[in-house]
Amino acid sequence: MTRNRAILVGGSVLIVLAVAGGLAYQGAQSVAERKAADVIAGLQRSLPPGTTFTYEDLRVTPATLSATLSGVKVVDDARQIEATLGTVAVANPTFGAGGLKTVDLEVRDGALARAGVPSGGPSSGRQGPGGAGAEGTGPGGDPGGALYGHVGKARVEAIDPHQVADLVRVLKGASLEAPPDPARLAAFSLGPVEVEGLVVDWPSRQAAFALDRLGIEGVKAGRVGALTLAGGRGKAPDQEGRFERARLSGIDLPRAADWLRRTQGHLMIGDRPTFDTLGVEAASVEGVSVRAKGRALALDRVALSDLVSDRGTPIRAALAVEGLSVPADLLDQEHRAFLARQGIDPLRVSLHWRHDLDDRNGTLRLGPLAAEGGPLGQVSGSLEVAGISLSMLLDAMVRPERLLESARLAGGAFEATSGGASSAYLDFLLKQGDMTRAELVALLHDKVAESLRQYLGRDVGTRLGTALEGFARQPGDLSISARARDDAMTLTQLSMGLALVPERVMQAYDIQIAYTPR
């Protein structure tokens, strides 16, 4: 009932102001203001018992085709909800054959208070933890359920009141169990959206959240443009967090509704739901810091990009986690002592991953998967498989042996790059296993090298053994790559060939091994 009342009041005010703006366009300012005041009076008389709508002033400006209400207050006594708006303005009306088509809407200094707390209370200007809202309940507050909200400015362009009304009807009875009709969502469009100075304060949960800015490029045929967030911060008992910037590029509302419907169908028959990107192409968060139960986590950036799904499978994606500060309490005492001696505080790591299934050409590329630990060095690896398709991968979930018979290893690569502390870290790890550097070198020279020659053939085994021994003596840059010379071997052929005739397998690939000391 509360949502219905809010929709009734908000929609009626929007229509009233739009009509006033249209009359102002014809130069009838006084007539427009009188007509708008009469309509608002009728609205006030028609509100449900216990709900009141008041305002202090109404202004119509013919020159700018705008109309503004100031000092707006909506009170729902039954729900103990009070909302105030400093100003509500509409401008730039456009008209079609059926009358009003679109308007721009702007709200300034809006506040909401639940449980009987005046809206001029905690959230109206007083900053709480880290600037994320206010603390306390204020006079007359109900600490068991008080909720406050405040927005400095909200602006939406090109609102179609008829589309908004239809969207409200569509969403009114919608839920996760009964998603809205995708076709109805595809009919909705909207101009750019800007929100500044958003604060939500929930004293009973000791929680608060604030956002400096939110922006949406707009909505076209149900597809949401890029969503951007800036200056987000929040706090709850024993935890707090913040981020500098976040971005979500595109979400397809009709596609999301269709996916929810299909997912409900899968769940009803006990089937596994399918994966879908919902039209999202990329997402990122920058400048993240989180503290929970005494543990802190910080990272420069985490991003997903180039997202593509087909038949419920993510066939292409790229992931980047950059500048992740590893919490010291996740490391054992020996590691913390080693990093302290090396002056590494905190340990910052970065991870990058990419995969791409080219269904048309039958190629799956995994990687590069790269891990970078600053002074500790960096490692990366990649793999390319030919003769593979999405249908084959889906079939392999039931019959994995089909993959062994059809997939062919086209190539792969591994690289290791040492950092300033790599040599010391190698000694540290060897000490953990009760081994010295000299013992490792001797093991590689006397036993590992011979095993490599036995399983990989004399040429490749010797080159790889020499490179590994050199890296153990003095960490530097090590790279290993393999590329099929002609037709790549299937996984079955590879396993059997390595067991029976390793030399012939190695001859089928161009294998490059390089080691450079530092």
XYZ file of C-alpha atoms in Angstrom:
518
model
C 0.000 0.000 0.000
C 2.869 2.401 0.818
C 4.444 1.922 -2.607
C 1.065 2.463 -4.293
C 0.589 5.727 -2.415
C 4.048 6.934 -3.344
C 3.422 6.082 -6.993
C 0.065 7.849 -6.927
C 1.490 11.016 -5.382
C 4.682 11.084 -7.472
C 2.938 10.362 -10.756
C 0.229 12.937 -10.133
C 2.749 15.650 -9.248
C 4.745 14.906 -12.397
C 1.657 15.190 -14.615
C 0.528 18.380 -12.878
C 3.903 20.050 -13.346
C 4.143 18.896 -16.942
C 0.720 20.357 -17.751
C 1.747 23.582 -16.054
C 4.913 23.726 -18.141
C 2.895 23.207 -21.304
C 0.513 26.040 -20.457
C 3.458 28.244 -19.612
C 4.787 27.641 -23.098
C 1.686 29.432 -24.335
C 2.471 32.432 -22.163
C -0.337 31.814 -19.670
C 1.726 31.829 -16.482
C -0.986 32.889 -14.061
C -3.522 30.595 -15.684
C -1.087 27.708 -15.531
C -0.319 28.271 -11.876
C -4.008 28.528 -10.947
C -4.839 25.404 -12.941
C -1.944 23.456 -11.400
C -2.973 24.589 -7.905
C -6.557 23.428 -8.539
C -5.373 20.021 -9.748
C -3.048 19.623 -6.752
C -5.928 20.522 -4.423
C -7.988 17.773 -6.031
C -5.074 15.370 -5.549
C -4.814 16.290 -1.880
C -8.530 15.584 -1.362
C -8.275 12.186 -3.090
C -5.384 10.786 -1.064
C -6.068 7.770 1.189
C -6.818 8.497 4.860
C -3.661 9.155 6.840
C -1.672 10.360 3.827
C -1.084 14.075 3.277
C 0.665 16.018 0.522
C 1.596 19.678 1.045
C 3.815 22.249 -0.616
C 4.878 25.809 0.031
C 5.111 27.355 -3.420
C 4.412 26.710 -7.102
C 6.227 28.618 -9.836
C 5.834 28.451 -13.608
C 8.518 29.970 -15.862
C 7.384 30.435 -19.482
C 10.849 31.373 -20.764
C 12.392 28.034 -19.758
C 9.291 25.881 -20.167
C 9.613 24.777 -16.545
C 7.451 24.428 -13.470
C 8.683 24.036 -9.901
C 7.154 22.986 -6.610
C 9.089 23.881 -3.448
C 8.737 22.837 0.160
C 7.042 19.550 -0.732
C 6.106 17.177 2.089
C 4.401 13.775 1.943
C 3.373 12.097 5.209
C 1.981 8.594 5.732
C 0.857 8.455 9.357
C 0.001 4.755 9.294
C 3.517 3.797 8.223
C 5.227 6.625 10.126
C 6.893 7.761 6.918
C 7.684 11.351 6.071
C 9.335 12.544 2.850
C 10.372 16.098 2.103
C 11.651 17.606 -1.126
C 13.281 21.004 -1.282
C 12.234 21.450 -4.909
C 10.648 19.329 -7.624
C 11.007 20.735 -11.127
C 10.030 19.633 -14.620
C 11.346 21.224 -17.789
C 11.838 20.716 -21.522
C 8.461 19.123 -22.270
C 8.034 17.516 -25.680
C 4.663 16.856 -27.270
C 3.326 14.299 -29.710
C 0.028 13.603 -31.381
C -1.410 12.336 -28.114
C -0.224 15.311 -26.045
C 2.665 15.304 -23.592
C 5.459 12.944 -24.664
C 8.490 13.462 -22.385
C 9.768 15.823 -19.688
C 12.926 16.277 -17.660
C 12.597 15.915 -13.873
C 14.901 17.236 -11.170
C 14.644 16.868 -7.389
C 16.856 18.693 -4.912
C 17.374 18.238 -1.182
C 15.159 15.202 -0.737
C 14.867 13.443 2.618
C 13.024 10.398 3.903
C 12.390 9.360 7.497
C 10.645 6.225 8.708
C 9.174 5.466 12.142
C 8.024 8.980 12.907
C 11.419 10.717 12.870
C 11.268 14.210 11.291
C 13.001 14.257 7.912
C 15.137 17.161 9.073
C 16.771 14.745 11.527
C 19.939 12.718 11.363
C 20.501 12.361 7.644
C 19.805 15.931 6.633
C 23.329 17.222 6.584
C 25.017 15.507 9.531
C 27.709 13.118 8.403
C 28.259 9.803 10.119
C 31.079 7.251 9.919
C 33.569 8.229 7.278
C 31.009 10.626 5.816
C 28.577 7.741 5.305
C 25.482 9.149 6.937
C 24.498 10.017 10.462
C 24.427 8.267 13.785
C 21.686 8.196 16.373
C 17.929 8.293 16.018
C 17.127 11.903 16.770
C 14.287 13.154 18.964
C 11.181 10.999 18.874
C 12.941 8.248 16.915
C 12.224 4.555 17.104
C 15.604 2.809 17.481
C 14.009 -0.518 16.514
C 13.114 0.477 12.981
C 14.166 4.022 12.189
C 15.469 4.574 8.683
C 16.714 7.796 7.139
C 17.606 8.759 3.630
C 18.799 11.908 1.931
C 19.660 12.890 -1.633
C 21.227 16.179 -2.617
C 20.168 16.091 -6.249
C 18.461 13.666 -8.620
C 17.871 14.411 -12.279
C 16.225 12.257 -14.966
C 15.876 13.334 -18.586
C 13.299 12.378 -21.208
C 10.779 10.743 -18.892
C 7.735 9.395 -20.723
C 4.942 9.440 -18.087
C 2.945 6.828 -20.017
C 5.913 4.438 -20.179
C 6.644 5.019 -16.493
C 3.039 4.237 -15.591
C 3.156 1.052 -17.689
C 6.466 0.009 -16.100
C 4.981 0.505 -12.631
C 2.072 -1.765 -13.562
C 4.479 -4.380 -14.922
C 6.672 -4.348 -11.808
C 3.791 -4.120 -9.335
C 3.090 -7.842 -9.349
C 6.565 -9.010 -10.314
C 8.880 -11.075 -8.121
C 11.746 -13.537 -8.479
C 9.175 -16.315 -8.697
C 7.064 -14.407 -11.241
C 9.428 -12.247 -13.367
C 7.971 -9.428 -15.482
C 7.101 -9.866 -19.152
C 10.303 -9.290 -21.204
C 8.318 -7.701 -24.059
C 6.866 -5.087 -21.708
C 10.351 -4.215 -20.412
C 11.622 -3.888 -23.999
C 9.156 -1.032 -24.524
C 10.768 1.131 -21.837
C 13.228 3.933 -22.599
C 14.623 6.744 -20.493
C 17.141 9.545 -20.775
C 20.308 10.001 -18.678
C 20.042 9.751 -14.880
C 22.186 11.603 -12.329
C 22.061 11.280 -8.543
C 24.356 13.171 -6.153
C 24.822 13.050 -2.403
C 22.899 9.878 -1.578
C 22.865 8.829 2.099
C 21.049 5.956 3.814
C 21.230 5.572 7.583
C 19.809 2.601 9.534
C 20.501 3.194 13.244
C 18.824 -0.010 14.464
C 21.370 -1.995 12.436
C 24.154 0.494 13.163
C 24.570 0.649 9.397
C 25.066 3.549 7.020
C 25.880 3.963 3.348
C 26.723 6.976 1.234
C 27.396 7.566 -2.433
C 28.809 10.750 -3.918
C 27.448 10.187 -7.391
C 25.449 7.740 -9.493
C 24.999 8.040 -13.238
C 23.188 6.044 -15.913
C 23.685 6.855 -19.571
C 20.033 6.052 -20.163
C 17.734 3.190 -21.071
C 16.894 2.294 -24.663
C 14.387 -0.453 -25.460
C 14.989 -1.970 -22.031
C 18.783 -1.998 -22.310
C 20.467 0.042 -19.597
C 23.427 2.186 -20.616
C 26.640 2.329 -18.614
C 26.098 2.640 -14.857
C 28.795 4.593 -13.002
C 29.249 5.047 -9.267
C 31.707 7.284 -7.433
C 32.686 7.686 -3.800
C 30.858 4.773 -2.187
C 31.347 4.055 1.502
C 29.490 2.072 4.132
C 29.723 0.920 7.710
C 28.110 -1.795 9.840
C 29.103 -3.436 13.144
C 32.677 -4.780 12.911
C 32.963 -3.945 9.222
C 33.374 -1.023 6.890
C 34.309 -0.484 3.281
C 34.666 2.027 0.508
C 35.421 2.285 -3.189
C 36.466 5.156 -5.407
C 34.782 4.247 -8.676
C 32.646 1.469 -10.127
C 31.261 0.897 -13.610
C 28.826 -1.593 -15.112
C 28.522 -1.496 -18.896
C 25.088 -2.458 -20.073
C 22.459 -4.770 -18.664
C 19.584 -6.006 -20.809
C 16.391 -5.932 -18.703
C 14.260 -8.039 -21.108
C 17.065 -10.600 -21.318
C 17.346 -10.669 -17.518
C 13.589 -11.221 -17.168
C 13.683 -14.010 -19.755
C 16.610 -15.649 -17.936
C 14.708 -15.498 -14.627
C 11.731 -17.185 -16.271
C 13.905 -19.939 -17.751
C 15.708 -20.375 -14.436
C 12.391 -20.835 -12.613
C 11.496 -23.507 -15.148
C 14.814 -25.308 -14.620
C 14.405 -25.235 -10.842
C 10.862 -26.574 -11.029
C 12.033 -29.732 -12.796
C 15.227 -30.045 -10.772
C 17.481 -28.994 -13.648
C 20.699 -26.964 -13.392
C 20.177 -23.239 -14.147
C 22.144 -21.870 -17.101
C 24.672 -19.066 -16.952
C 23.964 -15.765 -18.713
C 25.789 -12.441 -18.746
C 22.379 -10.661 -18.950
C 23.860 -8.360 -21.555
C 26.649 -7.087 -19.273
C 29.788 -6.492 -21.326
C 32.145 -5.229 -18.617
C 32.265 -4.393 -14.917
C 34.945 -2.831 -12.752
C 35.590 -1.460 -9.262
C 38.565 0.719 -8.341
C 40.117 1.861 -5.085
C 38.536 -0.776 -2.863
C 39.231 -1.111 0.852
C 37.345 -3.401 3.225
C 37.777 -4.071 6.920
C 35.839 -6.838 8.656
C 36.360 -8.420 12.063
C 39.843 -6.999 12.388
C 40.998 -8.037 8.904
C 41.714 -5.521 6.167
C 41.707 -5.990 2.413
C 42.587 -3.435 -0.242
C 43.019 -3.544 -3.996
C 43.552 -1.035 -6.753
C 41.186 -2.527 -9.312
C 39.129 -5.596 -10.138
C 37.565 -5.837 -13.583
C 35.654 -8.219 -15.801
C 35.584 -7.426 -19.498
C 34.825 -8.872 -22.924
C 32.001 -10.963 -21.448
C 30.184 -13.233 -23.899
C 27.966 -16.243 -23.137
C 26.317 -18.772 -25.432
C 23.936 -21.588 -24.528
C 24.436 -20.941 -20.843
C 28.236 -21.043 -21.064
C 30.739 -18.180 -20.648
C 32.692 -18.577 -23.885
C 34.822 -15.439 -23.535
C 35.944 -13.347 -20.580
C 38.887 -11.453 -19.156
C 39.534 -10.966 -15.437
C 41.984 -8.559 -13.831
C 42.747 -8.212 -10.133
C 45.377 -5.511 -9.656
C 47.205 -4.270 -6.585
C 45.678 -6.696 -4.087
C 47.246 -6.163 -0.671
C 47.467 -9.569 1.002
C 46.395 -9.303 4.676
C 49.357 -10.116 6.920
C 47.262 -12.340 9.183
C 46.633 -14.697 6.255
C 50.365 -15.503 6.186
C 52.216 -17.680 8.668
C 54.756 -16.160 11.053
C 57.728 -17.288 8.929
C 56.369 -15.600 5.796
C 55.613 -12.391 7.685
C 59.160 -12.335 9.073
C 60.663 -12.952 5.618
C 58.629 -10.170 3.989
C 59.561 -7.787 6.819
C 63.273 -8.498 6.264
C 62.816 -7.764 2.556
C 60.925 -4.530 3.270
C 57.781 -5.825 1.566
C 54.839 -4.434 3.517
C 52.247 -5.131 2.380
C 52.670 -7.874 -0.197
C 50.792 -6.688 -3.285
C 49.816 -9.183 -5.966
C 48.047 -8.953 -9.306
C 46.240 -11.640 -11.301
C 45.140 -11.639 -14.942
C 43.154 -14.297 -16.770
C 41.548 -14.602 -20.190
C 39.772 -17.354 -22.096
C 38.210 -17.369 -25.556
C 36.282 -20.129 -27.307
C 36.155 -19.448 -31.046
C 33.306 -21.754 -31.994
C 33.544 -20.974 -35.714
C 37.223 -21.940 -36.006
C 37.099 -24.626 -33.321
C 39.761 -23.095 -31.055
C 39.888 -22.668 -27.287
C 42.512 -20.319 -25.844
C 43.104 -20.514 -22.101
C 45.194 -17.716 -20.696
C 47.469 -16.147 -20.314
C 46.999 -16.684 -16.603
C 49.518 -14.338 -15.000
C 50.371 -13.858 -11.336
C 52.645 -10.995 -10.297
C 54.029 -10.569 -6.798
C 56.116 -7.425 -7.080
C 59.687 -8.101 -5.842
C 58.944 -11.842 -5.650
C 58.568 -12.095 -9.430
C 55.957 -13.100 -11.953
C 54.730 -16.335 -13.600
C 52.318 -16.852 -16.485
C 51.002 -19.669 -18.612
C 48.694 -20.245 -21.568
C 47.253 -23.115 -23.581
C 45.626 -23.393 -27.008
C 43.400 -26.339 -27.950
C 42.164 -26.942 -31.508
C 39.380 -29.117 -32.879
C 36.982 -28.097 -30.142
C 33.522 -26.514 -30.140
C 30.943 -25.411 -27.617
C 28.763 -28.413 -28.455
C 31.737 -30.685 -27.771
C 32.401 -29.035 -24.399
C 28.765 -29.377 -23.387
C 28.801 -33.024 -24.481
C 32.024 -33.611 -22.525
C 30.188 -32.811 -19.286
C 28.387 -36.124 -19.816
C 30.974 -38.026 -21.900
C 34.463 -36.624 -21.104
C 36.176 -39.311 -23.192
C 34.897 -37.585 -26.342
C 37.115 -34.612 -25.492
C 40.229 -36.794 -25.304
C 39.519 -38.192 -28.757
C 38.781 -34.913 -30.536
C 40.615 -32.039 -28.813
C 44.142 -31.374 -30.117
C 46.911 -29.518 -28.317
C 47.919 -26.721 -30.674
C 50.383 -25.031 -28.338
C 51.206 -23.649 -24.933
C 53.632 -21.428 -23.073
C 55.089 -20.839 -19.620
C 57.142 -17.884 -18.430
C 58.791 -17.002 -15.126
C 60.388 -13.631 -14.456
C 62.370 -13.088 -11.274
C 62.133 -10.009 -9.099
C 64.506 -8.344 -6.694
C 63.601 -10.733 -3.868
C 63.204 -13.919 -5.930
C 66.589 -15.413 -5.016
C 66.063 -14.780 -1.305
C 62.529 -16.190 -1.548
C 63.816 -19.372 -3.214
C 66.284 -19.844 -0.339
C 63.452 -19.238 2.142
C 61.212 -21.873 0.512
C 64.058 -24.398 0.338
C 64.804 -23.859 4.021
C 61.162 -24.606 4.795
C 61.743 -28.016 3.181
C 65.116 -28.580 4.886
C 67.051 -28.156 1.636
C 69.801 -25.827 0.463
C 70.342 -24.204 -2.918
C 73.351 -26.456 -3.564
C 71.288 -29.566 -2.820
C 68.577 -28.419 -5.245
C 71.108 -27.822 -8.019
C 72.641 -31.250 -7.416
C 69.205 -32.895 -7.530
C 68.367 -31.198 -10.842
C 71.745 -32.131 -12.338
C 71.965 -35.740 -11.165
C 68.371 -37.019 -11.221
C 65.816 -34.593 -12.716
C 67.785 -34.007 -15.927
C 67.968 -37.742 -16.654
C 64.229 -38.177 -16.028
C 63.471 -35.298 -18.384
C 65.586 -36.893 -21.128
C 63.779 -40.174 -20.588
C 60.249 -38.757 -20.777
C 60.751 -35.853 -23.215
C 63.539 -37.113 -25.417
C 67.238 -36.301 -25.285
C 67.147 -32.935 -27.076
C 64.228 -31.319 -25.227
C 65.074 -33.006 -21.942
C 68.646 -31.756 -22.020
C 67.672 -28.181 -22.906
C 64.957 -28.047 -20.249
C 67.200 -29.592 -17.577
C 69.960 -27.069 -18.304
C 67.516 -24.150 -18.101
C 66.018 -25.336 -14.802
C 69.464 -25.875 -13.290
C 70.546 -22.400 -14.352
C 67.376 -20.845 -12.880
C 67.981 -22.664 -9.591
C 71.576 -21.363 -9.419
C 70.589 -17.795 -10.239
C 66.889 -16.880 -10.766
C 66.330 -14.868 -13.932
C 63.976 -15.082 -16.899
C 62.752 -18.533 -17.968
C 60.425 -19.176 -20.911
C 59.117 -22.412 -22.430
C 56.803 -22.574 -25.427
C 55.482 -25.264 -27.746
C 53.664 -24.963 -31.085
C 52.449 -27.812 -33.310
C 54.501 -27.945 -36.520
C 51.748 -29.451 -38.682
C 48.646 -31.222 -37.370
C 48.316 -30.971 -33.623
C 48.001 -34.218 -31.691
C 44.875 -35.240 -29.818
C 45.125 -35.577 -26.050
C 44.959 -39.360 -26.398
C 47.800 -39.363 -28.957
C 49.896 -37.149 -26.686
C 49.539 -39.348 -23.614
C 50.293 -42.561 -25.526
C 53.143 -40.996 -27.516
C 54.890 -39.619 -24.436
C 54.704 -43.033 -22.825
C 55.996 -44.982 -25.878
C 57.947 -42.697 -28.234
C 58.589 -39.308 -26.552
C 61.166 -38.287 -29.178
C 58.550 -38.443 -31.975
C 56.072 -36.414 -29.914
C 58.654 -33.707 -29.299
C 59.519 -33.636 -33.017
C 55.876 -32.867 -33.807
C 56.173 -29.573 -31.912
C 58.432 -26.562 -32.206
C 59.688 -26.287 -28.623
C 61.552 -23.178 -27.516
C 63.353 -22.988 -24.155
C 65.228 -19.913 -23.009
C 66.894 -18.893 -19.749
C 68.568 -15.554 -19.055
C 70.242 -14.957 -15.657
C 69.855 -11.657 -13.832
